[in-house]
Each structure stands twice: as structure tokens, then as C-alpha cells.
GROMACS .gro file of C-alpha atoms in nm:
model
  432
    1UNK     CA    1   6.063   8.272  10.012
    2UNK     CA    2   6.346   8.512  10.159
    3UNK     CA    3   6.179   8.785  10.394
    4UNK     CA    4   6.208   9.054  10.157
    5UNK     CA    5   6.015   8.841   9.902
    6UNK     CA    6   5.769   8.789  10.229
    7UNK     CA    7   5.750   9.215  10.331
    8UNK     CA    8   5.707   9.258   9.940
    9UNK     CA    9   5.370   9.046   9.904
   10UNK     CA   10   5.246   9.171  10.222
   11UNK     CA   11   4.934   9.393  10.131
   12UNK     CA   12   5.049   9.620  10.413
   13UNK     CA   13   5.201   9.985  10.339
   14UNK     CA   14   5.555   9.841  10.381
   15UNK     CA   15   5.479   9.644  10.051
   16UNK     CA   16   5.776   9.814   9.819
   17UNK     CA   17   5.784   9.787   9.415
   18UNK     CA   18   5.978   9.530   9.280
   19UNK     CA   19   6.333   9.579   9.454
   20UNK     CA   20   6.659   9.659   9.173
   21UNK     CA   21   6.895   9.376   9.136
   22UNK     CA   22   7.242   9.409   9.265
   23UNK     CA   23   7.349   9.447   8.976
   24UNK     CA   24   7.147   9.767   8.856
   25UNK     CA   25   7.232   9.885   9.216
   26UNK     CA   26   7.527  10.113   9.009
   27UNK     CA   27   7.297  10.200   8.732
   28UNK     CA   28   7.162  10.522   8.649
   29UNK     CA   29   6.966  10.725   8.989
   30UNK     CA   30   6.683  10.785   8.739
   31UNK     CA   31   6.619  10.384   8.663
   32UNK     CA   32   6.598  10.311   9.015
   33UNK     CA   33   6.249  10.323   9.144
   34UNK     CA   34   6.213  10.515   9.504
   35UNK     CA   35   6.301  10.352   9.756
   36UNK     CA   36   5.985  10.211  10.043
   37UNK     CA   37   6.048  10.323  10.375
   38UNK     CA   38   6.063  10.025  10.608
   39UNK     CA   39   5.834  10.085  10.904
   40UNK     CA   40   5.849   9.805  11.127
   41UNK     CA   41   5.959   9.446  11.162
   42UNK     CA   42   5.707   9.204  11.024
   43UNK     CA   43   5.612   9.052  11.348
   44UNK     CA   44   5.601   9.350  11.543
   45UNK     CA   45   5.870   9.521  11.807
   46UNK     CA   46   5.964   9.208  12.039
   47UNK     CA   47   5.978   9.254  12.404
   48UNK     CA   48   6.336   9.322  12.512
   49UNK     CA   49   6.484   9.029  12.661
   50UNK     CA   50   6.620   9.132  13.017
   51UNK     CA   51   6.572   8.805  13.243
   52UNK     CA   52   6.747   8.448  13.264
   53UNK     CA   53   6.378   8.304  13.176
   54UNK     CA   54   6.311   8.458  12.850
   55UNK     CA   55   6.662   8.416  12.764
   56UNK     CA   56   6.643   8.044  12.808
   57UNK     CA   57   6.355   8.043  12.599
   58UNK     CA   58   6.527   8.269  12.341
   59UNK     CA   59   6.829   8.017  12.347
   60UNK     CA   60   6.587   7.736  12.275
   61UNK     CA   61   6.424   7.942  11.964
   62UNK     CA   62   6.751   8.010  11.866
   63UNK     CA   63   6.855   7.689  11.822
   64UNK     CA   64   6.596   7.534  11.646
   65UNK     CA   65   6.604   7.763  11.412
   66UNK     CA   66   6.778   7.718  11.034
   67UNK     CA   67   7.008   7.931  10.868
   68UNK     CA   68   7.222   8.170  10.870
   69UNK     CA   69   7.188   8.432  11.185
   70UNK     CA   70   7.183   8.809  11.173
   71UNK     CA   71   7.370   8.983  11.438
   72UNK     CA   72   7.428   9.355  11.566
   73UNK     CA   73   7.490   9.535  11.888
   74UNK     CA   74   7.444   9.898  11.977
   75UNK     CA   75   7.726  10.058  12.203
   76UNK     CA   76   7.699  10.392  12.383
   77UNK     CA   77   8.008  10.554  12.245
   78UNK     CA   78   8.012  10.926  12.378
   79UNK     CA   79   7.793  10.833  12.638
   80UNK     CA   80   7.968  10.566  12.885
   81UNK     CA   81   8.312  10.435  12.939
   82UNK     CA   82   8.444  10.179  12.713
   83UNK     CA   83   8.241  10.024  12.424
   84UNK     CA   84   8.035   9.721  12.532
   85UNK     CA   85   7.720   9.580  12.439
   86UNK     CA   86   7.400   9.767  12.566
   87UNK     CA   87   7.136   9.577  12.309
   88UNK     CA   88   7.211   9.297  12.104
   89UNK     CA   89   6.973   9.242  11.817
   90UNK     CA   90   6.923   8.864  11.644
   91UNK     CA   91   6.746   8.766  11.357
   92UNK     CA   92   6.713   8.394  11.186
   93UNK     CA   93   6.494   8.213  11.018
   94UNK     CA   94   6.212   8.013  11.207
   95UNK     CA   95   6.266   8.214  11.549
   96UNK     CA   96   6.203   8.548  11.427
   97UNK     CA   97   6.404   8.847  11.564
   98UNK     CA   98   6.532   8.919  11.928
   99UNK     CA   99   6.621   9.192  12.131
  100UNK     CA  100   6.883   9.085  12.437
  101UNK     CA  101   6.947   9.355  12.667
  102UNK     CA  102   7.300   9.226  12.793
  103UNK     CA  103   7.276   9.429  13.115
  104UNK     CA  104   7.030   9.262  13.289
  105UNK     CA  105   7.158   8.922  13.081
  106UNK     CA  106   7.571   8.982  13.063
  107UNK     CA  107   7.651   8.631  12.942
  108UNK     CA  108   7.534   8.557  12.632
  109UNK     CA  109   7.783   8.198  12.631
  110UNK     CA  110   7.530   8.007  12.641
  111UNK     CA  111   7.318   8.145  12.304
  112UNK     CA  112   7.648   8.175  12.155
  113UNK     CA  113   7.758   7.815  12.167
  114UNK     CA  114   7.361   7.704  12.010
  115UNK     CA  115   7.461   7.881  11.705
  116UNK     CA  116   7.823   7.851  11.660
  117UNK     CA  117   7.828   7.640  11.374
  118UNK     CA  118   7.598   7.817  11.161
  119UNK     CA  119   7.704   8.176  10.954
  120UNK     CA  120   7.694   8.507  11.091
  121UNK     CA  121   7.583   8.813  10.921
  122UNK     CA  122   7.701   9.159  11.059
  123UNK     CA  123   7.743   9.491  10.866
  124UNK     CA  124   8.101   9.631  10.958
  125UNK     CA  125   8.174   9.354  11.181
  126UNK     CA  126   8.496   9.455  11.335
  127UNK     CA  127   8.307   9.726  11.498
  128UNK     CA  128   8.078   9.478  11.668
  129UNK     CA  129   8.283   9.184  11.738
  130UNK     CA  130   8.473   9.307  11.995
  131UNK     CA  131   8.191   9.392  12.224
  132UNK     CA  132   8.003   9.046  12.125
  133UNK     CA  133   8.297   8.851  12.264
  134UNK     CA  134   8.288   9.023  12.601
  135UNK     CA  135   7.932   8.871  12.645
  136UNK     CA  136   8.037   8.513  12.482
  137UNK     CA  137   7.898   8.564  12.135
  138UNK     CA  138   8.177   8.441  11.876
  139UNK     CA  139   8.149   8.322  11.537
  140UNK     CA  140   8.320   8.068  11.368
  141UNK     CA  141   8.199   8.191  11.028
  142UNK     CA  142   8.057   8.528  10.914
  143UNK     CA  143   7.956   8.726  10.633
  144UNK     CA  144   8.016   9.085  10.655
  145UNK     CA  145   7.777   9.301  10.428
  146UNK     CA  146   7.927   9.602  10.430
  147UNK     CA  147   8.329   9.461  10.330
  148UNK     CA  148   8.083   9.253  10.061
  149UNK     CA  149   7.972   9.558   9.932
  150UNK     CA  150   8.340   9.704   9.916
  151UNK     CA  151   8.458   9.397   9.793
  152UNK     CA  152   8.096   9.446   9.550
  153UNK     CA  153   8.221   9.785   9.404
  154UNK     CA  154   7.978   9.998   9.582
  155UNK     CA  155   8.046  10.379   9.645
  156UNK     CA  156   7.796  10.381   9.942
  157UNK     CA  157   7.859  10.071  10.195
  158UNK     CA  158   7.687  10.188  10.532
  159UNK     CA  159   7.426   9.948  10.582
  160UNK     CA  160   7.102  10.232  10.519
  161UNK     CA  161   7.268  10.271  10.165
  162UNK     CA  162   7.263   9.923  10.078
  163UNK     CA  163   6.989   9.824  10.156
  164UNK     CA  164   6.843  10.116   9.977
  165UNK     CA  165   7.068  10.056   9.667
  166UNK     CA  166   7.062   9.620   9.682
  167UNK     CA  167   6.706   9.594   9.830
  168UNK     CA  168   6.476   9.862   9.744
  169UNK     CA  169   6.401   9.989  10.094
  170UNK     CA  170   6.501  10.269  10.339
  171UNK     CA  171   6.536  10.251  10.690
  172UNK     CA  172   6.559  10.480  10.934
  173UNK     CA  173   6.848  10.683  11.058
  174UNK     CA  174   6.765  10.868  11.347
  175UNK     CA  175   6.916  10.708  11.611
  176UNK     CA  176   7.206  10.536  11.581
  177UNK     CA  177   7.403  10.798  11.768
  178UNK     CA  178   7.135  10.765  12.117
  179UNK     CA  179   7.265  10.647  12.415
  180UNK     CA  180   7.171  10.321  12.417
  181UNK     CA  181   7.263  10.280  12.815
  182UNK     CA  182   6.908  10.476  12.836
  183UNK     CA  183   6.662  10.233  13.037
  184UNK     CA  184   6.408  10.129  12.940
  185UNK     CA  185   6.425  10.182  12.593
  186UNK     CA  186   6.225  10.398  12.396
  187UNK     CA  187   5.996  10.204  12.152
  188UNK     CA  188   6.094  10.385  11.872
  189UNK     CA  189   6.454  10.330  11.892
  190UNK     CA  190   6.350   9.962  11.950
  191UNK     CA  191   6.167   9.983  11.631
  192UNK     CA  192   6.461  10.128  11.449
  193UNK     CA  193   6.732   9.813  11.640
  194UNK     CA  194   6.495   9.564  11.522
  195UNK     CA  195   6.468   9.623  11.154
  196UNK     CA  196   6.886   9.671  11.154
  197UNK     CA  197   6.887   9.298  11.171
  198UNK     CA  198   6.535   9.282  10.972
  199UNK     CA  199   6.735   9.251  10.579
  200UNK     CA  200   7.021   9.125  10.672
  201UNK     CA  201   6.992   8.770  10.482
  202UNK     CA  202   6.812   8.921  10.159
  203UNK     CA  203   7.099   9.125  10.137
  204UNK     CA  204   7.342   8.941  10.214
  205UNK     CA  205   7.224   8.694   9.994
  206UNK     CA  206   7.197   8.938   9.733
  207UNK     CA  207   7.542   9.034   9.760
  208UNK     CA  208   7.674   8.685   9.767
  209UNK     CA  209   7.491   8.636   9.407
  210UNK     CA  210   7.639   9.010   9.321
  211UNK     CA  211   8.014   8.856   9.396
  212UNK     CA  212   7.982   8.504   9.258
  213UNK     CA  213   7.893   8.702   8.919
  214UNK     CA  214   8.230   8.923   8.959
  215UNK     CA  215   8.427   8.672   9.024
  216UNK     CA  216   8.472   8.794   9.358
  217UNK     CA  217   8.310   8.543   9.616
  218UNK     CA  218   8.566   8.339   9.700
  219UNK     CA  219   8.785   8.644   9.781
  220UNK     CA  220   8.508   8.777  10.001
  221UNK     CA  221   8.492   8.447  10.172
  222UNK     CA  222   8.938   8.497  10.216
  223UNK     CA  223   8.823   8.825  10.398
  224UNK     CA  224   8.569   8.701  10.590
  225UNK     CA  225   8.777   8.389  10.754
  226UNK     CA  226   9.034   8.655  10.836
  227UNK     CA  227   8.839   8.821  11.049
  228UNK     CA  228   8.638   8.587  11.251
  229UNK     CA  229   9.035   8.416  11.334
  230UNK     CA  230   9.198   8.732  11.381
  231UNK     CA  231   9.271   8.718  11.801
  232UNK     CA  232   9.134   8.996  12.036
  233UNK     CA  233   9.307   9.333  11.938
  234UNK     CA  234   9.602   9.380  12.231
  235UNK     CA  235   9.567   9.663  12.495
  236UNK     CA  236   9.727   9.971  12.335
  237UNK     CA  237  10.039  10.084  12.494
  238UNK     CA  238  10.073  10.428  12.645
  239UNK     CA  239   9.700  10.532  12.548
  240UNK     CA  240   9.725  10.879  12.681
  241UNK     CA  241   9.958  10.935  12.331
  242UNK     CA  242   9.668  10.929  12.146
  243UNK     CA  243   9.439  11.181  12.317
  244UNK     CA  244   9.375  11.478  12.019
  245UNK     CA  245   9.591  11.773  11.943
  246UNK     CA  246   9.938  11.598  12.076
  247UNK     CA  247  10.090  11.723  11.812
  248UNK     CA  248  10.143  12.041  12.004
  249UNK     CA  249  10.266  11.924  12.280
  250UNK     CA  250  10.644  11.912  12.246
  251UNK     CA  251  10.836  11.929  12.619
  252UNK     CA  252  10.867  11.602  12.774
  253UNK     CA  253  10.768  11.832  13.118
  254UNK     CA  254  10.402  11.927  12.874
  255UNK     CA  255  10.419  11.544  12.804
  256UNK     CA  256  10.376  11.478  13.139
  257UNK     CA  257  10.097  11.699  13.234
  258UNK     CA  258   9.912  11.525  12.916
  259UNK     CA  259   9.970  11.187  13.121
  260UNK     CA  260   9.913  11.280  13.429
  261UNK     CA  261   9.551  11.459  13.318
  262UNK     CA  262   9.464  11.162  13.093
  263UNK     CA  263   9.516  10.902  13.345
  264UNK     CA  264   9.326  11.092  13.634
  265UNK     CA  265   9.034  11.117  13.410
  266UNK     CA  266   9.033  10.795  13.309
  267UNK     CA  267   8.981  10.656  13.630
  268UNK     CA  268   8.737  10.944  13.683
  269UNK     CA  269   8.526  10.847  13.363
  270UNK     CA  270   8.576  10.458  13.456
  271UNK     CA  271   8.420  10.518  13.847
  272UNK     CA  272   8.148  10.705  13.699
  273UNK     CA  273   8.101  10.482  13.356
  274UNK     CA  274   8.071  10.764  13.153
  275UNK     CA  275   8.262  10.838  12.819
  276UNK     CA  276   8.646  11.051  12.937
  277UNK     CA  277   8.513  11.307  12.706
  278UNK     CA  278   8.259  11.427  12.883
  279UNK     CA  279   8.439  11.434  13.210
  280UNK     CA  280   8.696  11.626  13.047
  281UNK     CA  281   8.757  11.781  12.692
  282UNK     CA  282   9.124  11.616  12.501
  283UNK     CA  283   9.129  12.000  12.377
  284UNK     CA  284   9.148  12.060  12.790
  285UNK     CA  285   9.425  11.837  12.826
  286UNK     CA  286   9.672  12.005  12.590
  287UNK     CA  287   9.564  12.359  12.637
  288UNK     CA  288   9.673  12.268  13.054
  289UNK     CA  289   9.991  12.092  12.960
  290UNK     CA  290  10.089  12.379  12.733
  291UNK     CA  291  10.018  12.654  12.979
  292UNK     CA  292  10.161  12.459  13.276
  293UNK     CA  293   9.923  12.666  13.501
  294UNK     CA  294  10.091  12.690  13.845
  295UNK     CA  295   9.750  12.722  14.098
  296UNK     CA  296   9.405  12.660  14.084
  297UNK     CA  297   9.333  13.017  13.945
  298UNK     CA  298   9.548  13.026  13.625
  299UNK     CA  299   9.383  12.671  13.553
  300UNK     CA  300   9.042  12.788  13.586
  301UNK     CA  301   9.127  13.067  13.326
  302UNK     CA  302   9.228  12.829  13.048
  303UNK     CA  303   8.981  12.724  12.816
  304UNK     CA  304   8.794  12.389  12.871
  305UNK     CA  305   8.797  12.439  13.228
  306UNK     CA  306   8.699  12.793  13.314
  307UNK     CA  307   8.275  12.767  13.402
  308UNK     CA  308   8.344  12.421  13.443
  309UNK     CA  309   8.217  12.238  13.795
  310UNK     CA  310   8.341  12.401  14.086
  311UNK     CA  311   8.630  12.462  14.329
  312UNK     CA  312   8.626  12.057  14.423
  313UNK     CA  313   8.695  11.969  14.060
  314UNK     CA  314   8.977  12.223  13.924
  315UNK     CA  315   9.193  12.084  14.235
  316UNK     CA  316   9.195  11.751  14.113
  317UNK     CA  317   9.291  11.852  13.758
  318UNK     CA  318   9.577  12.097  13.940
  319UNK     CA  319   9.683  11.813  14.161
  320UNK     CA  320   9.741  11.630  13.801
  321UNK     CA  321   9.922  11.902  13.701
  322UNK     CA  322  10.104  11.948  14.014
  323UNK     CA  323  10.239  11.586  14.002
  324UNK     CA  324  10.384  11.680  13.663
  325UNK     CA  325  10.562  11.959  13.786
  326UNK     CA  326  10.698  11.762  14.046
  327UNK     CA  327  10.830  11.432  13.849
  328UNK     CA  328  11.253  11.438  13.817
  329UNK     CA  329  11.365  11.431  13.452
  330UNK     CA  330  11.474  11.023  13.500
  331UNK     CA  331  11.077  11.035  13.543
  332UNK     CA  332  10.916  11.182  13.252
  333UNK     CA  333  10.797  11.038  12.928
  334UNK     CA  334  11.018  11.063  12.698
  335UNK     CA  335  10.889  11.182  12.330
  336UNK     CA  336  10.675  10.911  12.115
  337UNK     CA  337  10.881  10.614  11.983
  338UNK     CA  338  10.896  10.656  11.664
  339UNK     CA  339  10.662  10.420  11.462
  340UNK     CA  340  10.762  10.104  11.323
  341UNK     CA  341  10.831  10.027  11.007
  342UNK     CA  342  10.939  10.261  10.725
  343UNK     CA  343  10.954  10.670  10.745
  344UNK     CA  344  10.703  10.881  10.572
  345UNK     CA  345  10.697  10.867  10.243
  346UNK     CA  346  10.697  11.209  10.186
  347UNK     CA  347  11.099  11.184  10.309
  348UNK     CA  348  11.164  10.911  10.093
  349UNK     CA  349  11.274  11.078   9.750
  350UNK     CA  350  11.567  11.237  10.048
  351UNK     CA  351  11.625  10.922  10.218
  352UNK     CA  352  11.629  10.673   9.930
  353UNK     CA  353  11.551  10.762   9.580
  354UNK     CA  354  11.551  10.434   9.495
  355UNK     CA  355  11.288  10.328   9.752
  356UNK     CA  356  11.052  10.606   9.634
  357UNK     CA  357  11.062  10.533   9.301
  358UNK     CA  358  10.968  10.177   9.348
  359UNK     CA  359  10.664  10.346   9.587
  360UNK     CA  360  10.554  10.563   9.324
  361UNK     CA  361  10.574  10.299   9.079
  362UNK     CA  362  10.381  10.059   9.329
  363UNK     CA  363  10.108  10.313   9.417
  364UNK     CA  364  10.020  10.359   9.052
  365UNK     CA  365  10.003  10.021   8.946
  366UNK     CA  366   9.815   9.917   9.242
  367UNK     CA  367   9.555  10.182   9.218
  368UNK     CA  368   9.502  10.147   8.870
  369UNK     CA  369   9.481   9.760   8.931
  370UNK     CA  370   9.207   9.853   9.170
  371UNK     CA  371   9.004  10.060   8.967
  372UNK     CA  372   8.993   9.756   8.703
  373UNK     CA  373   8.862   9.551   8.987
  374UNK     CA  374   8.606   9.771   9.084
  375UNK     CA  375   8.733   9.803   9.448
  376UNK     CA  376   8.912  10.002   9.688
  377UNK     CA  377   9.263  10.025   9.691
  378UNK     CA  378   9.287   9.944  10.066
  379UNK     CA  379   9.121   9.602  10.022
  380UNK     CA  380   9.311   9.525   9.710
  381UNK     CA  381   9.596   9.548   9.945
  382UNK     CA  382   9.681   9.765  10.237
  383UNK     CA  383   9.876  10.067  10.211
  384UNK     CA  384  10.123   9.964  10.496
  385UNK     CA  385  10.224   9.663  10.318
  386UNK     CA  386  10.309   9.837   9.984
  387UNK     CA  387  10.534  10.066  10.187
  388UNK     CA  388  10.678   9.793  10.399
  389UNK     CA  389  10.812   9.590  10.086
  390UNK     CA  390  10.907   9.927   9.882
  391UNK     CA  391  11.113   9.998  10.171
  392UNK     CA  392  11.307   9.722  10.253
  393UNK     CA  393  11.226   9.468   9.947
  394UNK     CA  394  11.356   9.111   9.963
  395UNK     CA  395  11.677   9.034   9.818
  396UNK     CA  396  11.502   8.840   9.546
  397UNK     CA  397  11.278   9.044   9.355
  398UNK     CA  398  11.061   8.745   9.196
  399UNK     CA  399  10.751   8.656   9.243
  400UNK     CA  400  10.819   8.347   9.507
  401UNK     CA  401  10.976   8.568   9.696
  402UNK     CA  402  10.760   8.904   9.679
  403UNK     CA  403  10.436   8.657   9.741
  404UNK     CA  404  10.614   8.503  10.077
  405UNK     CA  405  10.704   8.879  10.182
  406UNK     CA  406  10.322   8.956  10.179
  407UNK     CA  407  10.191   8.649  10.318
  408UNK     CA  408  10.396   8.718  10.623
  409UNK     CA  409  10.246   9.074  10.619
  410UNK     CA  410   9.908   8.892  10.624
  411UNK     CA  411   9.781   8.953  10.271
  412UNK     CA  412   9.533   8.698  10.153
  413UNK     CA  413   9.584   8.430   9.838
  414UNK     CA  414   9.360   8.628   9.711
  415UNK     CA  415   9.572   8.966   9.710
  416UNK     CA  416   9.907   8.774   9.648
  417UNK     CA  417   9.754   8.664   9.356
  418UNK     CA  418   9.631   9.015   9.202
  419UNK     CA  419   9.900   9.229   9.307
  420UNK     CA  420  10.197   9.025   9.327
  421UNK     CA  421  10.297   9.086   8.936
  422UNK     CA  422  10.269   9.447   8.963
  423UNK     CA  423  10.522   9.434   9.260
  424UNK     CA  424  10.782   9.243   9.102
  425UNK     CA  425  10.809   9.508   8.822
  426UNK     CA  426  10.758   9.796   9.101
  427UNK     CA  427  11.072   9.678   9.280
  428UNK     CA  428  11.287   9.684   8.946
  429UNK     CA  429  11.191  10.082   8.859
  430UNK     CA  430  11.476  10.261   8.793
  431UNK     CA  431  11.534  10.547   9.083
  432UNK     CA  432  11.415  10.881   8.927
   0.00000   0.00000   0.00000
């Protein structure tokens, strides 16, 4: 009996009617019966786990339990520096669920390796997986429900929406934007991290069924692989490029003063582990490095810093600035490399007719290929790689040679398969 089957003969208020099939999840709103609010876990909130004892005894549980194991973390994002781990939830069959409060338990190796073999389930996994591995947890398998759900033909993938639309229930949404750094932890958001991880095998296996009947399983199955081998994501290069509203910022001199700020308050927001926004507004940033304020006073006039903490604080930002002013020429940044790959397409029609006809032609075929499929166009194949090949195509137009172009681009068999045909005849269209 899968635990919905379990929380649906339970004579208790969390008892639902019969939950819809996946496959009347795209029906008609009207045939769907209203969805049961979910409550509380079955067994009851579990006491965090916060000392090397219970986690040994969690570890054991874990282990000698069967099937596959539901996973998810909650970060602090807006509230602390950087994006790790502040509760990890766990769910599997025979040891019930588990709160881990990786704080007072950082290394999570050990639990990791007990359940290594077996399958993962996360919703949106790329969004958790890179603060699991910083606390050892790292599948060798997974199943992602939400990309399942894309993959599925949903419209509505977050994992409240489908588990309304697959299972029949809703669950709570009220705070998955807390700071989860908060100790101890309120019950009720406990309540709400527990019963994240509470449907994750009904609907995953739900969804599983839903894709084997499309056709589709094996293709989720090409996704999943990818992303439990894909390697750690490398450190981004010259982050301070990305801080919001650089578009404005043209002088290599401004440039500098956007550098200079970003990197003080990054250490700032580090030594204090709390999220760079709060210490100090991107909006702040440019509005300084446009206005190039020359003393403490003009700084404190500019918006996002006038009213904020005192004297002490504006000289730090004006020392940033300061050291900006004072770097040679040989020293500043010079303007953003400009990306790899192919130009935007909008300058294409300009720069190579024949290029954006084969685009066009591309984008058409692809997106009505999509639509047949009942999936996104992104996860038929990504954007990127359609303009990569329209750009500069390989010399041999057919289809051994288009499929090897996209392999090395990372598409998946899967893809290959579906979209290689249509690329062929995209690279033969006749330039407008």
C-alpha cells in the first residue's frame, strides 16, 4: 500500500476523496474533485535531528529501510550568505521521515553512503543538489518530479501543484520563503518541511506510470542520469558582472567602482553570514558607480545609502569608491567579454541571412515538434544549441553529422533522436 493509499484510508480528517489519475490531471477543472488539505505527516512532526547520537540512530533507520528515498533541503536565500543546507528533510519506506538539522550535524557522509545505491526523489533537484553535496549527500540515481512533470506535459510543475493536480491533496505554502537559519525552528514550519518529503513516492510513482504511458519514461530516465553525473557547477568568473542594473554602467572608471563596491561587500556579507543584499542594495552599487561621488557627503545623498547606518559605514563604501578613483587605466576592468558562442539573433538577418533563415526555420519546427510532444521547447532541446548549430553548422548537413554536432553540445539520445530530422532540413532553408 503506497502512503497516499495509507493517508486515504485513515479515518482521520486528512482522509481525501479518491485522488484523479495522472492522467485526468489535464482534464477539465470542473471533473476534478477539491483538493484535501494535507495537515500533518502521518506519524507526527519528528524531533529535529541536531546531535551525533540521534544521527547515528537515524543512519541505522535509514539503512534498513527499502526503497526509494525522498530528499529536500531548505536554504536561507535572502537571509545568509551563500546557499547551504539549514534542514534536510528524508523520507523512505520502513524508517519514516527525518528532519537533520545540518548545523549542529554538518556531515551528512556517513547517511549518504547507507543509501547510495538506492533512488533519490527530489522536486527541482538542481536547486538542491548543490547544497546536499557540501554536507556529503550524493546520489547515484534520482528521480526528479518536477522535470517528470515537464517531461509529463504539465502546465503547473512546482511541487504544491502537482501534488494537487497528480495526488488529490494540497499542502501548504506559507513558508517556503522563512529563514530557515532561525533556531530552533518553529513547529509549524517543521510541520510544513516534513510533509514536502511526505508524497514524494506516490507521486513520483504516479508520474513514472504517467510517462511509461506517453512513451516518455525512458527519456525521463536520459534526463535524470544527466543530472546526478553532471560535475559541481565551476566558480563563476568575475561575479561582480552580474550584480543587477549593469547594463548602465558603461565607463570602465564606473566599472570599477561596481567592483570595488561588490567585492567589499562581499566580504562584508561573508564575515557577517548574511545574504550581500541586505548589507547593501545591487541598485546601490550602480547608482554610486554612476555618480562617482567624490566624499562621504555626496555618497550619503545618493539613493540606497542616504538613512542608511551611520558615519562608520558610508566610509567604507567611499573608501571602495575611492580605490576606484585611484586605479591607473592599465588597472581597470575592461568592458564584459563578449559571450561565447554566436551573436544575438536579433543581428543575424544583418550578419548572415543565411544563418537566420536556417534559425527561423529551426525555431519553428522545433516548437511545433514540441507542442506534438506535449513538452516544453527547452527540454525538447535547449535554445543555445539550436543557435550554436544554425550558426556555424557542420560542413555536412546529414543526419550523422548534425546528431554528432549535438551530442557534443550534450543533447541526450533521446533529443538527437526527435529533433535531429527537423535540423537537417533547417540547415538546407534557403536564405530569405
Amino acid at each position: 500500500m503506497t502512503d497516499a493509499q495509507e493517508t486515504a484510508a485513515d479515518p482521520s480528517p486528512l482522509a481525501p476523496s479518491q485522488p484523479p489519475s495522472p492522467s485526468d490531471a489535464d482534464g477539465p477543472p470542473a471533473a476534478l474533485p477539491a483538493p484535501v488539505p494535507l495537515l500533518a505527516p502521518r506519524e507526527g512532526v519528528p524531533e529535529v535531528v541536531a546531535s551525533e547520537e540521534a544521527l547515528a540512530e537515524t543512519v541505522a533507520r535509514y539503512a534498513a529501510g527499502s526503497g526509494p528515498l525522498a530528499v529536500d533541503a531548505e536554504r536561507a536565500s535572502g537571509y545568509r550568505y551563500g546557499q547551504r543546507a539549514y534542514l534536510v528533510q528524508l523520507r523512505r519506506e520502513g524508517a519514516g521521515t527525518a528532519l537533520i538539522d545540518p548545523v549542529a550535524c554538518p556531515d551528512l557522509s556517513g547517511l549518504g553512503q547507507v543509501v547510495e545505491d538506492t533512488e533519490w526523489l527530489l522536486h527541482a533537484a538542481t536547486q538542491d543538489l548543490p547544497c546536499l553535496r557540501d554536507i556529503g549527500m550524493v546520489p547515484q540515481r534520482l528521480f526528479d518530479t518536477e522535470l517528470a512533470g515537464r517531461l509529463a506535459g504539465f502546465a503547473r510543475v512546482g511541487l504544491g501543484a502537482m501534488v494537487e493536480n497528480v495526488l488529490g491533496y494540497s499542502l501548504e505554502k506559507g513558508h517556503s520563503a522563512v529563514d530557515w537559519s532561525t533556531r530552533p525552528l518553529p513547529e509549524p514550519w517543521l510541520r510544513y518541511a516534513a510533509l514536502d518529503v511526505e508524497l514524494l513516492a506516490d507521486l513520483r510513482d504516479a508520474l513514472e506510470e504517467e510517462l511509461a504511458g506517453q512513451g516518455k519514461l525512458d527519456w525521463a530516465h536520459q534526463e535524470f542520469d544527466a543530472i546526478a553525473a553532471a560535475p559541481p557547477a565551476p566558480p563563476r568568473k568575475d561575479p561582480w558582472r552580474r550584480t543587477s542594473g549593469m547594463h548602465k554602467v558603461r565607463r570602465r572608471r564606473q566599472l570599477a567602482v561596481v567592483r570595488e563596491l561588490w567585492n567589499a561587500r562581499d566580504k562584508i556579507a561573508q564575515r557577517r553570514d548574511i545574504s550581500p543584499g541586505k548589507v547593501l542594495p545591487d541598485a546601490a552599487i550602480v547608482e554610486a558607480a554612476l555618480a562617482m561621488p567624490v566624499d562621504v557627503q555626496a555618497l550619503g545623498r545618493l539613493r540606497g545609502f542616504s538613512g542608511r547606518a551611520g558615519r562608520r559605514q558610508l566610509d567604507q563604501w567611499q573608501g571602495a569608491v575611492d580605490r576606484a578613483r585611484a586605479l591607473t587605466e592599465t588597472e581597470l576592468p575592461q568592458p564584459g567579454a563578449a559571450p561565447s558562442g554566436p551573436p544575438p539573433p536579433r543581428a543575424w538577418a544583418d550578419r548572415d541571412p543565411a544563418a537566420a533563415a536556417r534559425l527561423s526555420k529551426a525555431r519553428a519546427d522545433i516548437s511545433a515538434r514540441a507542442e506534438e510532444l506535449r513538452l516544453p521547447q527547452e527540454n525538447l532541446i535547449t535554445p543555445d544549441t539550436v543557435r550554436r548549430l544554425c550558426w556555424e553548422p557542420p560542413a555536412d548537413h546529414g543526419p550523422e553529422a548534425v546528431s554528432a554536432a549535438l551530442a557534443g553540445y550534450g543533447a541526450r539520445p533521446w533529443q538527437i533522436e526527435q529533433v535531429t530530422p527537423l535540423l537537417v532540413e533547417a540547415l538546407d532553408a534557403p536564405a530569405a
